[in-house]
Short mmCIF file of C-alpha atoms in Angstrom, two decimals:
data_model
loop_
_atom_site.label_atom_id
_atom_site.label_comp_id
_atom_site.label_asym_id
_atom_site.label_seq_id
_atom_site.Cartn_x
_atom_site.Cartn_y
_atom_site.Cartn_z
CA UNK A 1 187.85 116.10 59.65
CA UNK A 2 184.73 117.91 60.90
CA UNK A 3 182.93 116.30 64.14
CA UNK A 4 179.32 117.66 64.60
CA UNK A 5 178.93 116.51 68.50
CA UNK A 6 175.57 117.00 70.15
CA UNK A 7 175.89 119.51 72.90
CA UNK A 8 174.21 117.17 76.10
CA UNK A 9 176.45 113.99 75.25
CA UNK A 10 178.78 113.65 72.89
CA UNK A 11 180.23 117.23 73.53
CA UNK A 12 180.64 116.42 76.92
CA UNK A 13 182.29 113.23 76.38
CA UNK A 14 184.86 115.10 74.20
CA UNK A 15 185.31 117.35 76.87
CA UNK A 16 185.94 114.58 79.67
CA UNK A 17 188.21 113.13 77.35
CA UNK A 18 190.23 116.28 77.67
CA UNK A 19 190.12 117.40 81.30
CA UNK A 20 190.79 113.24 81.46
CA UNK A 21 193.89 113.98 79.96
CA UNK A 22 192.62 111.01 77.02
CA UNK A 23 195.49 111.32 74.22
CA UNK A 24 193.15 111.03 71.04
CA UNK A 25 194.03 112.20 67.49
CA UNK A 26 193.90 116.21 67.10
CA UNK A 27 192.55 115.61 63.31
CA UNK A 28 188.79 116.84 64.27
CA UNK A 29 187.99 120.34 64.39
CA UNK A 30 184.62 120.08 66.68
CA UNK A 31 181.21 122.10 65.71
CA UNK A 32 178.74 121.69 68.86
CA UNK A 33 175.00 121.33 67.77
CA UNK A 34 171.98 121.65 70.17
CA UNK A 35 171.00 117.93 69.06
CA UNK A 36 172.04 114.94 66.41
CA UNK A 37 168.84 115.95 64.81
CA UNK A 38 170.19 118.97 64.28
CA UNK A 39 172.63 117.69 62.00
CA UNK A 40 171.05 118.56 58.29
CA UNK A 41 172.24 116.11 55.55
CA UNK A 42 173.32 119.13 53.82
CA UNK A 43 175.80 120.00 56.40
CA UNK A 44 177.68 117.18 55.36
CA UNK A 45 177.20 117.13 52.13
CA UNK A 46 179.06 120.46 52.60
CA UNK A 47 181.67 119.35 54.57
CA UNK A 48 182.69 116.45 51.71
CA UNK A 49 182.78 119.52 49.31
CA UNK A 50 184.71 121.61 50.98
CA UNK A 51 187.29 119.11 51.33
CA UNK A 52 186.85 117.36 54.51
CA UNK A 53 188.78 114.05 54.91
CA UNK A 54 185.54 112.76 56.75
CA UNK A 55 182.83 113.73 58.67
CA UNK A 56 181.91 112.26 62.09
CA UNK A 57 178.38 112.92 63.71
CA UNK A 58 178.15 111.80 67.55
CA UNK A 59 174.63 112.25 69.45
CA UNK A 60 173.32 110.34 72.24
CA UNK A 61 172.66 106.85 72.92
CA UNK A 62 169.21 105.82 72.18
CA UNK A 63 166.76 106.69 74.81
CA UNK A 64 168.99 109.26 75.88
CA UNK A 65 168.01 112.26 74.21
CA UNK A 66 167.84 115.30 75.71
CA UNK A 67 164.75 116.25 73.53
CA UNK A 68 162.92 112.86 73.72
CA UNK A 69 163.39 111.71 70.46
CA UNK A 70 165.90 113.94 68.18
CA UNK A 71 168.71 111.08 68.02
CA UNK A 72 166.02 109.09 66.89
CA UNK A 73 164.73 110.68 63.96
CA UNK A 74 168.60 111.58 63.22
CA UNK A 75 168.99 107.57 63.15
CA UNK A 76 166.75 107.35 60.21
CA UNK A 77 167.88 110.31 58.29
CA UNK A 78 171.46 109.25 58.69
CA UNK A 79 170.70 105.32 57.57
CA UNK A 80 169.42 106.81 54.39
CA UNK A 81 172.34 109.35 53.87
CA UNK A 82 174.63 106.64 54.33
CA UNK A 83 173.52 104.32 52.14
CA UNK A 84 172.41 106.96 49.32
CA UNK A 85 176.42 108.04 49.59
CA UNK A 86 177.28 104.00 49.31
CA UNK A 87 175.26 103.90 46.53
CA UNK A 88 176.37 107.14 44.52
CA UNK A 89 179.93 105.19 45.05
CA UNK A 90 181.70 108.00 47.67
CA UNK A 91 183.43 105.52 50.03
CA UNK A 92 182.31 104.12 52.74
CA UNK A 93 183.77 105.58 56.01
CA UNK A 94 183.99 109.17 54.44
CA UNK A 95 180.97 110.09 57.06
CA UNK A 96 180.38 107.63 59.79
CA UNK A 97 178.11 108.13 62.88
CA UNK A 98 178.81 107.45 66.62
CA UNK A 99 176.69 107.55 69.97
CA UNK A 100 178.89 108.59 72.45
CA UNK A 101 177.32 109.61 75.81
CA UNK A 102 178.96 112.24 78.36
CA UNK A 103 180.36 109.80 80.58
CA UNK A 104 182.18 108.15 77.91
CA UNK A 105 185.54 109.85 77.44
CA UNK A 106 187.31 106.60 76.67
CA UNK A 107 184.74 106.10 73.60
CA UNK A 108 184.92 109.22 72.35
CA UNK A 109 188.81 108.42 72.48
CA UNK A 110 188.46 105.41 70.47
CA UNK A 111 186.05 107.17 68.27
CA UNK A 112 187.87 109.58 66.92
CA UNK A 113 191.10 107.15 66.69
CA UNK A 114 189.03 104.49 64.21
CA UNK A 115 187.52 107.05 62.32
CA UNK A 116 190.99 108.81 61.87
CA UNK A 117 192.60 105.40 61.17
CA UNK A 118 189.97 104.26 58.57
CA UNK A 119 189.95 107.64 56.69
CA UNK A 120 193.72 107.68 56.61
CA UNK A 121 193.38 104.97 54.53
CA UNK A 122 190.88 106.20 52.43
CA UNK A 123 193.42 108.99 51.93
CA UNK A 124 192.70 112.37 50.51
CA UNK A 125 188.75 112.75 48.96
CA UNK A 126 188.30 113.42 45.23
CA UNK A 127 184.78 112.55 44.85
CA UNK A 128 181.98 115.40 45.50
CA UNK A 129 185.38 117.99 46.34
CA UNK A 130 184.91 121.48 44.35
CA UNK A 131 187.20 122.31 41.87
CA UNK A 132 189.05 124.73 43.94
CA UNK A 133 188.85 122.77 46.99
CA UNK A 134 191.81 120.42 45.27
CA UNK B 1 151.26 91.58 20.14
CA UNK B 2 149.31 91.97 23.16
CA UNK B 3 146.34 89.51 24.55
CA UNK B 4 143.17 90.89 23.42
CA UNK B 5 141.80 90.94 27.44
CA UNK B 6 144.81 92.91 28.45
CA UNK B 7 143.81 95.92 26.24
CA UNK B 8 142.06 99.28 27.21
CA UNK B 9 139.38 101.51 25.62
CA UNK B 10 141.43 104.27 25.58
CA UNK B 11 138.10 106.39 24.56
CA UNK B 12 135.89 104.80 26.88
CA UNK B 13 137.93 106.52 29.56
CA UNK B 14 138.02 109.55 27.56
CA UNK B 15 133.82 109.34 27.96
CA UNK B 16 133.68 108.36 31.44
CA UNK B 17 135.98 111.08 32.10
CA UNK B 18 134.03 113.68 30.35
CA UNK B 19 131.10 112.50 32.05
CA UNK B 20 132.20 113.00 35.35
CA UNK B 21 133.61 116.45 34.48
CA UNK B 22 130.57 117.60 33.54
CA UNK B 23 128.83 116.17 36.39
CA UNK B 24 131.59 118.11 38.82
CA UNK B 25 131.25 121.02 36.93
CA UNK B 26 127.34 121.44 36.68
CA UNK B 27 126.50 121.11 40.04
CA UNK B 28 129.11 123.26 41.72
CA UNK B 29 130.63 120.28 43.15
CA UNK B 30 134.44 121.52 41.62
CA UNK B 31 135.76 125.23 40.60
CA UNK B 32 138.28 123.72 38.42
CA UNK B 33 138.93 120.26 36.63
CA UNK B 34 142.46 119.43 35.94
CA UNK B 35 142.57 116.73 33.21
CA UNK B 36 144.63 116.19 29.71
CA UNK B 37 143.93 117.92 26.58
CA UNK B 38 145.40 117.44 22.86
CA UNK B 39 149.01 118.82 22.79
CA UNK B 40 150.17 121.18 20.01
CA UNK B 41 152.49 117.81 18.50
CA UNK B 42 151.10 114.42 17.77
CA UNK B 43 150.77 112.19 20.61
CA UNK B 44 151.52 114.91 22.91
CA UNK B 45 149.35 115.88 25.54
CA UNK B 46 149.02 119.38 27.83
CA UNK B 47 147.73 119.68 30.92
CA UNK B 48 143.77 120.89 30.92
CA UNK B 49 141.99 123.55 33.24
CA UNK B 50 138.45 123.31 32.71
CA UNK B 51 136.37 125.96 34.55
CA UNK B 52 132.84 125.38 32.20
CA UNK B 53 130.85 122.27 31.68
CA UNK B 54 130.65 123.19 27.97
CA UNK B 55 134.05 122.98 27.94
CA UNK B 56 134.39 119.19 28.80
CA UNK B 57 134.75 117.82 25.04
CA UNK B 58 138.62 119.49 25.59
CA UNK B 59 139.16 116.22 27.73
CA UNK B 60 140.95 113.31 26.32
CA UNK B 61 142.65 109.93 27.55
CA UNK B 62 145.49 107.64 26.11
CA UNK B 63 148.58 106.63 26.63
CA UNK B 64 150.74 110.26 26.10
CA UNK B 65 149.08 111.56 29.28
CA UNK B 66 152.65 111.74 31.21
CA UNK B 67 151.83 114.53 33.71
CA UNK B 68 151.42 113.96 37.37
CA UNK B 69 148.56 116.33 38.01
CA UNK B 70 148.63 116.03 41.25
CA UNK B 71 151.79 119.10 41.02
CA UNK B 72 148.61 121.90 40.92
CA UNK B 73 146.89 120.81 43.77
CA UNK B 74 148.90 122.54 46.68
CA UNK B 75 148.36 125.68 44.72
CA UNK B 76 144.73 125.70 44.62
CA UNK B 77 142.39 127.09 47.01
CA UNK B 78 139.29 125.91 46.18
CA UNK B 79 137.47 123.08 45.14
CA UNK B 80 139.49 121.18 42.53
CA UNK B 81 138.38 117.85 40.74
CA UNK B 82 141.60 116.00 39.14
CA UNK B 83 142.34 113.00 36.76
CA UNK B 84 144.98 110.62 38.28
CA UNK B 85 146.80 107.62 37.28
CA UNK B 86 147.64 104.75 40.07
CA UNK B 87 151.47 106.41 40.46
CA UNK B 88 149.69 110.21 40.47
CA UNK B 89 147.28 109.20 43.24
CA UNK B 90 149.88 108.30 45.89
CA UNK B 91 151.77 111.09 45.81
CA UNK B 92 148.26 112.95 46.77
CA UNK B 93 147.90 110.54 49.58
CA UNK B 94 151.29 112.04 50.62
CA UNK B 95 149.99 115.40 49.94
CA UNK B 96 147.19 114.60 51.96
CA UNK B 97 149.01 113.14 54.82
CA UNK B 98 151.63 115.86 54.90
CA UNK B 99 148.66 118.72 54.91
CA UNK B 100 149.07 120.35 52.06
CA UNK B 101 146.10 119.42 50.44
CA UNK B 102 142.79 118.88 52.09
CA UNK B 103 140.79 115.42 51.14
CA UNK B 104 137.50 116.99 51.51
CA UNK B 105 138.78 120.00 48.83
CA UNK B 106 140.02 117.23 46.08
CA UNK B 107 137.60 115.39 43.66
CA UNK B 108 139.76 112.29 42.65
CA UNK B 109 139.18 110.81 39.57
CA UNK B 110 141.13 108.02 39.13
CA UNK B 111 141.96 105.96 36.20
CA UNK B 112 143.48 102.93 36.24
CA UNK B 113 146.58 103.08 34.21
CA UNK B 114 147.73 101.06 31.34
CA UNK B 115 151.13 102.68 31.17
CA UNK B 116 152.04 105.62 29.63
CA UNK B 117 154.42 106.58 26.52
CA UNK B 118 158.59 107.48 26.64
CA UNK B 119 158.63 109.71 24.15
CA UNK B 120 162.54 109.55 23.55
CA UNK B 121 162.06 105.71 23.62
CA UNK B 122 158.91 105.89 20.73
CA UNK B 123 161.48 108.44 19.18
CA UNK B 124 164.50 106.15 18.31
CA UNK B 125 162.06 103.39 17.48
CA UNK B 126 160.55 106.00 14.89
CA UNK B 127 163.65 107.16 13.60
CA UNK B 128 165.12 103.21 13.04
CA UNK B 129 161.71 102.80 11.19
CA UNK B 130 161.97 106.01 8.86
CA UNK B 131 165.48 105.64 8.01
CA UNK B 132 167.65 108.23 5.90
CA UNK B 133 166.41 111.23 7.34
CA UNK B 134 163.28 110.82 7.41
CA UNK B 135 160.63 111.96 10.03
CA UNK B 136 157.09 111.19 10.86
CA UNK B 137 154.93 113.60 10.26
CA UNK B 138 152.12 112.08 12.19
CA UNK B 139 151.07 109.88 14.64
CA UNK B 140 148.52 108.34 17.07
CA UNK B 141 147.46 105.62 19.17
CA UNK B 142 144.33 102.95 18.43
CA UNK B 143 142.35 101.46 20.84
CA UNK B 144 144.76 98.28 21.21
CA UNK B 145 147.73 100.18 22.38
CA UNK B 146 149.90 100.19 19.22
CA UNK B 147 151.11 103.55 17.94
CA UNK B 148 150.53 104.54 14.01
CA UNK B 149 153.25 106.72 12.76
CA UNK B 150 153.67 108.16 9.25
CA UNK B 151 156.18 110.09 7.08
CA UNK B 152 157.20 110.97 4.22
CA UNK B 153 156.94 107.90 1.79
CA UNK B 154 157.40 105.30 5.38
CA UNK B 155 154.64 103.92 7.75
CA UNK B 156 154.95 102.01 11.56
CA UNK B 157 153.50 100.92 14.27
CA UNK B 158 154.77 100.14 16.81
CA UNK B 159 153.41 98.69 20.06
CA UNK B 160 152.70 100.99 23.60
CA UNK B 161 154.35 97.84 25.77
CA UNK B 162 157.38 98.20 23.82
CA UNK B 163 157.89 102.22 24.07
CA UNK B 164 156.68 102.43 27.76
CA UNK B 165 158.37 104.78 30.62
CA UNK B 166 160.95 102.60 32.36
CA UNK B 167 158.49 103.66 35.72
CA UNK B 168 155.74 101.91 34.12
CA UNK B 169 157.35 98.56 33.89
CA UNK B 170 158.47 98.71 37.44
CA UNK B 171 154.57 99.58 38.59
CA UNK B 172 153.25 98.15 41.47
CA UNK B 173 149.95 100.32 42.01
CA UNK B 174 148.24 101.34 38.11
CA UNK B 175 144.66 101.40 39.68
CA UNK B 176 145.09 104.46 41.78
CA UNK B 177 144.40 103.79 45.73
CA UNK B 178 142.22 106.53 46.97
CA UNK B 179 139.56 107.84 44.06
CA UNK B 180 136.45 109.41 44.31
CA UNK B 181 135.29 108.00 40.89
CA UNK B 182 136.86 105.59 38.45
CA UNK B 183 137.03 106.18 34.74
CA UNK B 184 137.45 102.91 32.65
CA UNK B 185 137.68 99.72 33.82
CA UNK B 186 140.02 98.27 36.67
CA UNK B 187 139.84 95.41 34.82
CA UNK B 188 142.16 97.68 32.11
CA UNK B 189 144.94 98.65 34.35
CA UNK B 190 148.29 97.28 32.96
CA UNK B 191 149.53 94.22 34.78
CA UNK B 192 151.08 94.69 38.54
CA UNK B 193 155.11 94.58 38.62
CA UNK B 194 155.94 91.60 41.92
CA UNK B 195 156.90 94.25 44.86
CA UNK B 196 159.72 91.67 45.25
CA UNK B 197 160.76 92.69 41.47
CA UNK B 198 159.77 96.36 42.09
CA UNK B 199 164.25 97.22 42.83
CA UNK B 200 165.92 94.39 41.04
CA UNK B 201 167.32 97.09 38.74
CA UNK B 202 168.68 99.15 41.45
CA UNK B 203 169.93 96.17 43.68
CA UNK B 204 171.86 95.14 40.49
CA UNK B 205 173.33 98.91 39.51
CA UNK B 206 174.37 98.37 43.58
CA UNK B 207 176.15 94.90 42.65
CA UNK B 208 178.43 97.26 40.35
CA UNK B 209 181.92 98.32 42.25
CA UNK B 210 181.98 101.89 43.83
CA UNK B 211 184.16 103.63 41.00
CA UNK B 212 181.82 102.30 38.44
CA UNK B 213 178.74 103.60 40.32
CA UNK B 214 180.32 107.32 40.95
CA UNK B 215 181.95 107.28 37.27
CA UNK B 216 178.20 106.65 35.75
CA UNK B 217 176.43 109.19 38.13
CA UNK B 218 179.02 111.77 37.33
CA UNK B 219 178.17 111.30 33.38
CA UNK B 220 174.69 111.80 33.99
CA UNK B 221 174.75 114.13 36.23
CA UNK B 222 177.78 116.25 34.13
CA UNK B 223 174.22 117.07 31.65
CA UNK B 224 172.67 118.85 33.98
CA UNK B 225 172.21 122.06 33.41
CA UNK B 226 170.18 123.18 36.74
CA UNK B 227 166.88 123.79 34.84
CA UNK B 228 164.96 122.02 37.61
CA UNK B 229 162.69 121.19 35.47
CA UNK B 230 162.61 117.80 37.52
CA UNK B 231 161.46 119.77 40.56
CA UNK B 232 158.90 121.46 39.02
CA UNK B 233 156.74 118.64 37.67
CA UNK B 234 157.27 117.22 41.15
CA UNK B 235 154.35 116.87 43.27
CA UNK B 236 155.94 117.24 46.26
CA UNK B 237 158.83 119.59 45.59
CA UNK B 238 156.35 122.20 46.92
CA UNK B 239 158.67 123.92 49.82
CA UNK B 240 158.13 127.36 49.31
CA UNK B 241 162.03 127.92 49.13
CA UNK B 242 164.05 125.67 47.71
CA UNK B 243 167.55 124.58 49.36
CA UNK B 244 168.88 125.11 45.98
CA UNK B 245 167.47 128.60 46.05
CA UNK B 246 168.91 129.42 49.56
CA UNK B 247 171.24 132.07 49.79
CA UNK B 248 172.60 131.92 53.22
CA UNK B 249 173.68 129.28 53.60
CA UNK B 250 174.17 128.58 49.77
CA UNK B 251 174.05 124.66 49.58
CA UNK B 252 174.10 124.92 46.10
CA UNK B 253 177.00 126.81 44.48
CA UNK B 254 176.50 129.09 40.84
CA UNK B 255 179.73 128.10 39.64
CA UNK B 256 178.15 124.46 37.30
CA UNK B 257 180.90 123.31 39.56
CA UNK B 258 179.93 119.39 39.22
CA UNK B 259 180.47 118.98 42.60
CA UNK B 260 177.35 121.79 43.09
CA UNK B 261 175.27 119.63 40.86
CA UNK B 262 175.40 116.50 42.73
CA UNK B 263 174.75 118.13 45.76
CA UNK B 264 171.37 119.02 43.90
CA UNK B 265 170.66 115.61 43.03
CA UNK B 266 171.52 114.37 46.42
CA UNK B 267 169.87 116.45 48.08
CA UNK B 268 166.64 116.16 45.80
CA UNK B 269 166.68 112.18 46.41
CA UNK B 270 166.93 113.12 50.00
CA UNK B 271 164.00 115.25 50.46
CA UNK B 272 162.08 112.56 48.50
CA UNK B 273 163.22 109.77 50.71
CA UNK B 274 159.83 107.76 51.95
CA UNK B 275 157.40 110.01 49.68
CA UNK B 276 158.52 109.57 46.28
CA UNK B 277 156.23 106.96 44.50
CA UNK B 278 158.33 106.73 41.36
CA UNK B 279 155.68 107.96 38.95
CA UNK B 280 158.42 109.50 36.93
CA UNK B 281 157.13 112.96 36.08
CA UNK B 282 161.17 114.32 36.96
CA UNK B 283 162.58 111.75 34.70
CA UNK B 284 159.92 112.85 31.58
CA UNK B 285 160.75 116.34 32.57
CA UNK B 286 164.47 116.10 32.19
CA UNK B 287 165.57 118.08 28.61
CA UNK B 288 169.02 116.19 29.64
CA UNK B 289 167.35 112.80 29.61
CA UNK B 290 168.99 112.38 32.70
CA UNK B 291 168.32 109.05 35.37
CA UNK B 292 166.96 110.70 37.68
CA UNK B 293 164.87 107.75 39.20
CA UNK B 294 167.65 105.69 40.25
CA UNK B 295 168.94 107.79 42.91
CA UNK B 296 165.13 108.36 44.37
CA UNK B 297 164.37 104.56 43.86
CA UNK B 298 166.83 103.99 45.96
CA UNK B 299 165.80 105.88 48.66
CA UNK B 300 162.08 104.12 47.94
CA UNK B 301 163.31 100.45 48.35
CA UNK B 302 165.72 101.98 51.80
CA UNK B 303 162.26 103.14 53.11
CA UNK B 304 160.91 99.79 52.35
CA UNK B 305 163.82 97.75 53.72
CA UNK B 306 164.91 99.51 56.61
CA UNK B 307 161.90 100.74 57.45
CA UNK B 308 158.80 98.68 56.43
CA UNK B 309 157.48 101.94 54.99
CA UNK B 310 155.40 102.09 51.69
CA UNK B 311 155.24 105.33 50.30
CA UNK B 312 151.66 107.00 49.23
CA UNK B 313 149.75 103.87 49.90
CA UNK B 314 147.78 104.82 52.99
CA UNK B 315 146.02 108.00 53.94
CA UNK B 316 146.58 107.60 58.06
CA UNK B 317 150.32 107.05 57.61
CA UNK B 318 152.89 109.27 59.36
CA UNK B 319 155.23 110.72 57.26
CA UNK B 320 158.70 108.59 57.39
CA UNK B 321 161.19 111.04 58.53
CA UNK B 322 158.20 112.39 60.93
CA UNK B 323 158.47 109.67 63.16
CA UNK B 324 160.80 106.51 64.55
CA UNK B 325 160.90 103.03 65.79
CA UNK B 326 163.22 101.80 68.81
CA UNK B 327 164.22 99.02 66.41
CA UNK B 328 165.08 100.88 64.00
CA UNK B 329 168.41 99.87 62.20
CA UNK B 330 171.65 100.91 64.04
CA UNK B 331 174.03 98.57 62.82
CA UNK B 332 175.49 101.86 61.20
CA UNK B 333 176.62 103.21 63.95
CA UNK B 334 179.62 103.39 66.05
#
């Protein structure tokens, strides 16, 4: 699974959960962006079609934002990207979204153990893979 | 057969139109009008650039005027007078409030709309009618919206309600919202779809299971063959570079992998999300007679429902994606 993690929180928090010591699933590979409003709906569009399992994007809590307002324009950009993939009929839980400040290790933990769990049992993606992905 | 109150002088908007055009054009007041002329096939219609007043008797109104005009008006630089429809006008009031056209540079002359024509619909009616074979060789529309075709040795009519683009029945705005002057008679619009109607056809395609859903997008979406035809008669597919045209990074792949093209449509319903109006200029446009509205409708009624946001209906909005509320939904989230 790919995990694009906002540099100023959720980064972090991945980061305390390993100097923590914080046993979490290694199934993510981690891409750090400057912000969750960096995160372009293509990117993950891309990810599905190059075969990721799932796709987790992690920015600050509301009000957090280390550029005022970026995690909440991402908000609205992701509500629509998640129900335009609902509706196109890719499952639900394929890309799922997560605030996860610095401080929380422990969530970030947890995070990445539902969203392993849940696309375990989605199993291996068919739907919006390339041909040559499968 | 349609009330007698409900119908529209099809050539007294013609007139009007004409009128107005040469009133633009005379006094300087427009470079260029943008309007309909005859097409090269019956009941077809081309998009007009009219430059001299003489020239205003090219100008003509009915129901086979499918083109969004507003598509030409980034591209212009100077003083522009265009006809709209109700659908056409709001997606210059997004034009307008995402600056790339200037109010003060735009003549609007709207029209309120009575619908206009699916030409693959009017097709298969015309074909059931002929029979054996058989084509018609000509056609046209009267004044009381009903379409007179004939053929070889076979006549029909058949009425405009009955033939209409699916957007059309779904309208919620035919007299345009922002004009400058109004051809016709509002009075002539067609009737107003109930906003609370507006999505019943998409909520109900979303009452389908998920596998059913992704099986019928993939058969649509398995005819495209990348023309993007459905981009260009958008109004406001005006980036100069598309993503699709990108070549680092290349979102879109060369390979008519299938996976490729419904990262297209995606993507396209996307970048629409809270400024499409669903006037359905991509859908006309579409030599694969493709769906394309119900992936962009969707993303209309999510603008509407998450986000209290009606497209192209007010000139001092904010663009959707341009801005946020704290209460914004977050039940998403983790």
């Amino acid at each position: 699974m790919v995990a694009f993690l906002c540099n100023w929180c959720s980064y972090a928090g991945a980061d305390l959960a390993g100097t923590s010591r914080i046993q979490y699933p290694p199934n993510v590979r981690i891409v750090r962006v400057p912000c969750s409003g960096r995160v372009d709906p293509l990117l993950i569009l891309k990810c599905l079609q190059q075969g990721a399992d799932g796709v987790l994007v992690s920015g600050c809590h509301p009000g957090d934002c280390h550029y005022m307002a970026g995690n909440y324009l991402a908000r609205r950009k992701f509500a629509l990207l998640a129900d335009l993939l609902d509706f196109f009929g890719i499952e639900k839980g394929r890309v799922q979204f997560s605030w996860v400040s610095a401080a929380e290790g422990e969530k970030f933990a947890d995070v990445v153990k539902r969203v392993t769990e849940s696309v375990r049992t989605l199993g291996r993606p068919t739907r919006l893979v390339k041909e040559r992905q499968r | 057969m349609l009330a007698r109150e409900s119908l529209r002088p099809t050539s007294q908007v013609a007139e009007d139109l004409r009128e107005i055009a040469r009133g633009l054009l005379e006094t300087g007041d427009v470079d260029v009008f943008i309007g309909y002329e005859e097409g090269s096939l019956p009941l077809r219609t081309t998009p007009a650039f009219v430059t001299r007043a003489d020239d205003v008797s090219r100008l003509v109104w009915g129901h086979a005027c499918e083109n969004n005009l507003a598509v030409y008006l980034p591209k212009f630089e100077g003083k522009v007078g265009v006809v709209l429809k109700g659908c056409d006008a709001r997606t210059l009031v997004n034009l307008i409030v995402e600056k790339q056209v200037r109010r003060d540079r735009v003549k609007i002359v709207g029209v309120p709309c009575g619908g206009v024509i699916d030409r693959r619909k009017l097709a298969a009616r015309l074909a059931a009618a002929a029979g054996g074979g058989r084509t018609a060789r000509a056609a046209s529309e009267t004044e009381d919206g009903v379409i007179l075709a004939r053929g070889d040795g076979f006549e029909a009519t058949v009425p405009v309600e009955e033939v209409l683009s699916p957007s059309c029945t779904t309208c919620t705005h035919p007299v345009p919202v922002v004009y400058d002057f109004l051809a016709g008679d509002e009075r002539w619009a067609r009737q107003v779809c109930p906003k609370e109607q507006a999505y019943d056809d998409v909520d109900a395609f979303m009452g389908r299971g998920a596998d059913e859903r992704f099986t019928h997008f993939s058969k649509e979406i398995e005819r495209c063959i990348e023309c993007f035809a459905c981009r260009q008669a958008c109004p406001l597919c005006y980036c100069p570079e598309c993503f699709v045209d990108r070549e680092t990074p290349r979102w879109v792949g060369r390979w008519r992998d299938l996976s490729d093209r419904m990262v297209f449509h995606l993507g396209r319903a996307l970048h629409t999300a809270g400024r499409c109006v669903d006037c359905g200029a991509c859908r006309r446009a579409c030599p694969a007679g493709i769906d394309l509205r119900l992936l962009t409708r969707r993303m209309e009624r999510d603008a509407l429902e998450f986000f209290g946001y009606e497209s192209g209906a007010d000139l001092e909005a904010v663009p959707l994606l341009a801005t946020y509320r704290r209460d914004d939904p977050d039940d998403f989230i983790l």
